[in-house]
Amino acid sequence: MDHHLDDAQIHQEWNNALPPRLTIDPGDTVVFDCRDAANRYYTPRSTHDDVMGRGPFRGHPLTGPVRGRGG
C-alpha cells in the first residue's frame, strides 16, 4: 500500500514515546513531505541580516513518526 505523510504536523526530537502518525505494514511505501532544516524561516528574499537574526538553533523539524508492524 502507498501512503503519503504531509509536513503539516512536525516534531523536533527523536523520541519513541511520541504516538505514530501512521502505522504501516511490511512492503508498504511512504512518501514524506519534509520541511527544510530552518523550518521555513528563510524565503528567497531573505538577507544576511535574516540569517544573523534567526536566533538559537532549535533542531530540525521532523515528519512522522511512523510505526512499522511486524518484522
PDB file of C-alpha atoms in Angstrom:
ATOM      1  CA  MET A   1       0.000   0.000   0.000  1.00  0.00           C
ATOM      2  CA  ASP A   2       1.194   3.540  -0.723  1.00  0.00           C
ATOM      3  CA  HIS A   3       0.977   6.248   1.939  1.00  0.00           C
ATOM      4  CA  HIS A   4       1.642   9.980   1.978  1.00  0.00           C
ATOM      5  CA  LEU A   5       2.631  11.853   5.116  1.00  0.00           C
ATOM      6  CA  ASP A   6       2.466  15.653   4.830  1.00  0.00           C
ATOM      7  CA  ASP A   7       4.515  18.143   6.836  1.00  0.00           C
ATOM      8  CA  ALA A   8       1.543  19.912   8.454  1.00  0.00           C
ATOM      9  CA  GLN A   9       2.383  18.330  11.818  1.00  0.00           C
ATOM     10  CA  ILE A  10       6.027  18.087  12.863  1.00  0.00           C
ATOM     11  CA  HIS A  11       8.068  17.256  15.936  1.00  0.00           C
ATOM     12  CA  GLN A  12      11.656  18.135  16.790  1.00  0.00           C
ATOM     13  CA  GLU A  13      13.006  15.221  18.744  1.00  0.00           C
ATOM     14  CA  TRP A  14      13.850  11.550  18.246  1.00  0.00           C
ATOM     15  CA  ASN A  15      11.563  10.064  20.887  1.00  0.00           C
ATOM     16  CA  ASN A  16       9.871   6.665  20.646  1.00  0.00           C
ATOM     17  CA  ALA A  17       7.265   7.828  23.197  1.00  0.00           C
ATOM     18  CA  LEU A  18       5.669  10.039  20.533  1.00  0.00           C
ATOM     19  CA  PRO A  19       2.498   8.480  19.123  1.00  0.00           C
ATOM     20  CA  PRO A  20       2.816   7.419  15.490  1.00  0.00           C
ATOM     21  CA  ARG A  21       1.050   9.480  12.863  1.00  0.00           C
ATOM     22  CA  LEU A  22       0.985   6.423  10.635  1.00  0.00           C
ATOM     23  CA  THR A  23       1.345   2.666  11.100  1.00  0.00           C
ATOM     24  CA  ILE A  24       2.449   0.660   8.091  1.00  0.00           C
ATOM     25  CA  ASP A  25       2.770  -2.979   7.073  1.00  0.00           C
ATOM     26  CA  PRO A  26       5.887  -4.633   5.671  1.00  0.00           C
ATOM     27  CA  GLY A  27       6.267  -3.741   1.994  1.00  0.00           C
ATOM     28  CA  ASP A  28       4.268  -0.509   2.264  1.00  0.00           C
ATOM     29  CA  THR A  29       5.692   2.649   0.719  1.00  0.00           C
ATOM     30  CA  VAL A  30       5.636   6.047   2.409  1.00  0.00           C
ATOM     31  CA  VAL A  31       6.248   9.380   0.693  1.00  0.00           C
ATOM     32  CA  PHE A  32       7.253  12.031   3.233  1.00  0.00           C
ATOM     33  CA  ASP A  33       6.882  15.791   2.806  1.00  0.00           C
ATOM     34  CA  CYS A  34       9.733  17.307   4.816  1.00  0.00           C
ATOM     35  CA  ARG A  35      10.440  20.863   5.870  1.00  0.00           C
ATOM     36  CA  ASP A  36      13.870  22.389   5.429  1.00  0.00           C
ATOM     37  CA  ALA A  37      16.278  22.456   8.366  1.00  0.00           C
ATOM     38  CA  ALA A  38      15.347  26.071   9.191  1.00  0.00           C
ATOM     39  CA  ASN A  39      11.642  25.160   9.412  1.00  0.00           C
ATOM     40  CA  ARG A  40      10.635  27.544   6.603  1.00  0.00           C
ATOM     41  CA  TYR A  41      12.258  30.515   8.308  1.00  0.00           C
ATOM     42  CA  TYR A  42      14.035  31.681   5.157  1.00  0.00           C
ATOM     43  CA  THR A  43      12.496  32.780   1.874  1.00  0.00           C
ATOM     44  CA  PRO A  44      14.049  33.687  -1.476  1.00  0.00           C
ATOM     45  CA  ARG A  45      14.011  37.302  -0.215  1.00  0.00           C
ATOM     46  CA  SER A  46      15.955  36.537   2.995  1.00  0.00           C
ATOM     47  CA  THR A  47      19.068  38.581   3.645  1.00  0.00           C
ATOM     48  CA  HIS A  48      22.265  38.217   5.604  1.00  0.00           C
ATOM     49  CA  ASP A  49      20.552  40.089   8.448  1.00  0.00           C
ATOM     50  CA  ASP A  50      17.829  37.415   8.500  1.00  0.00           C
ATOM     51  CA  VAL A  51      20.491  34.722   8.860  1.00  0.00           C
ATOM     52  CA  MET A  52      22.230  36.587  11.672  1.00  0.00           C
ATOM     53  CA  GLY A  53      18.941  37.393  13.456  1.00  0.00           C
ATOM     54  CA  ARG A  54      17.431  33.925  13.424  1.00  0.00           C
ATOM     55  CA  GLY A  55      18.479  33.153  16.970  1.00  0.00           C
ATOM     56  CA  PRO A  56      19.400  29.817  18.515  1.00  0.00           C
ATOM     57  CA  PHE A  57      19.061  26.592  16.553  1.00  0.00           C
ATOM     58  CA  ARG A  58      16.075  24.609  17.789  1.00  0.00           C
ATOM     59  CA  GLY A  59      16.632  21.337  15.930  1.00  0.00           C
ATOM     60  CA  HIS A  60      15.403  20.027  12.623  1.00  0.00           C
ATOM     61  CA  PRO A  61      11.665  19.689  12.024  1.00  0.00           C
ATOM     62  CA  LEU A  62      10.809  16.008  11.598  1.00  0.00           C
ATOM     63  CA  THR A  63       7.863  14.442   9.767  1.00  0.00           C
ATOM     64  CA  GLY A  64       6.308  11.440  11.475  1.00  0.00           C
ATOM     65  CA  PRO A  65       6.776   9.309  13.434  1.00  0.00           C
ATOM     66  CA  VAL A  66       5.847   6.136  11.564  1.00  0.00           C
ATOM     67  CA  ARG A  67       5.470   2.727  13.184  1.00  0.00           C
ATOM     68  CA  GLY A  68       6.078  -0.463  11.237  1.00  0.00           C
ATOM     69  CA  ARG A  69       4.039  -3.595  12.018  1.00  0.00           C
ATOM     70  CA  GLY A  70       5.714  -6.973  12.164  1.00  0.00           C
ATOM     71  CA  GLY A  71       9.305  -7.609  11.173  1.00  0.00           C
TER      72      GLY A  71
END
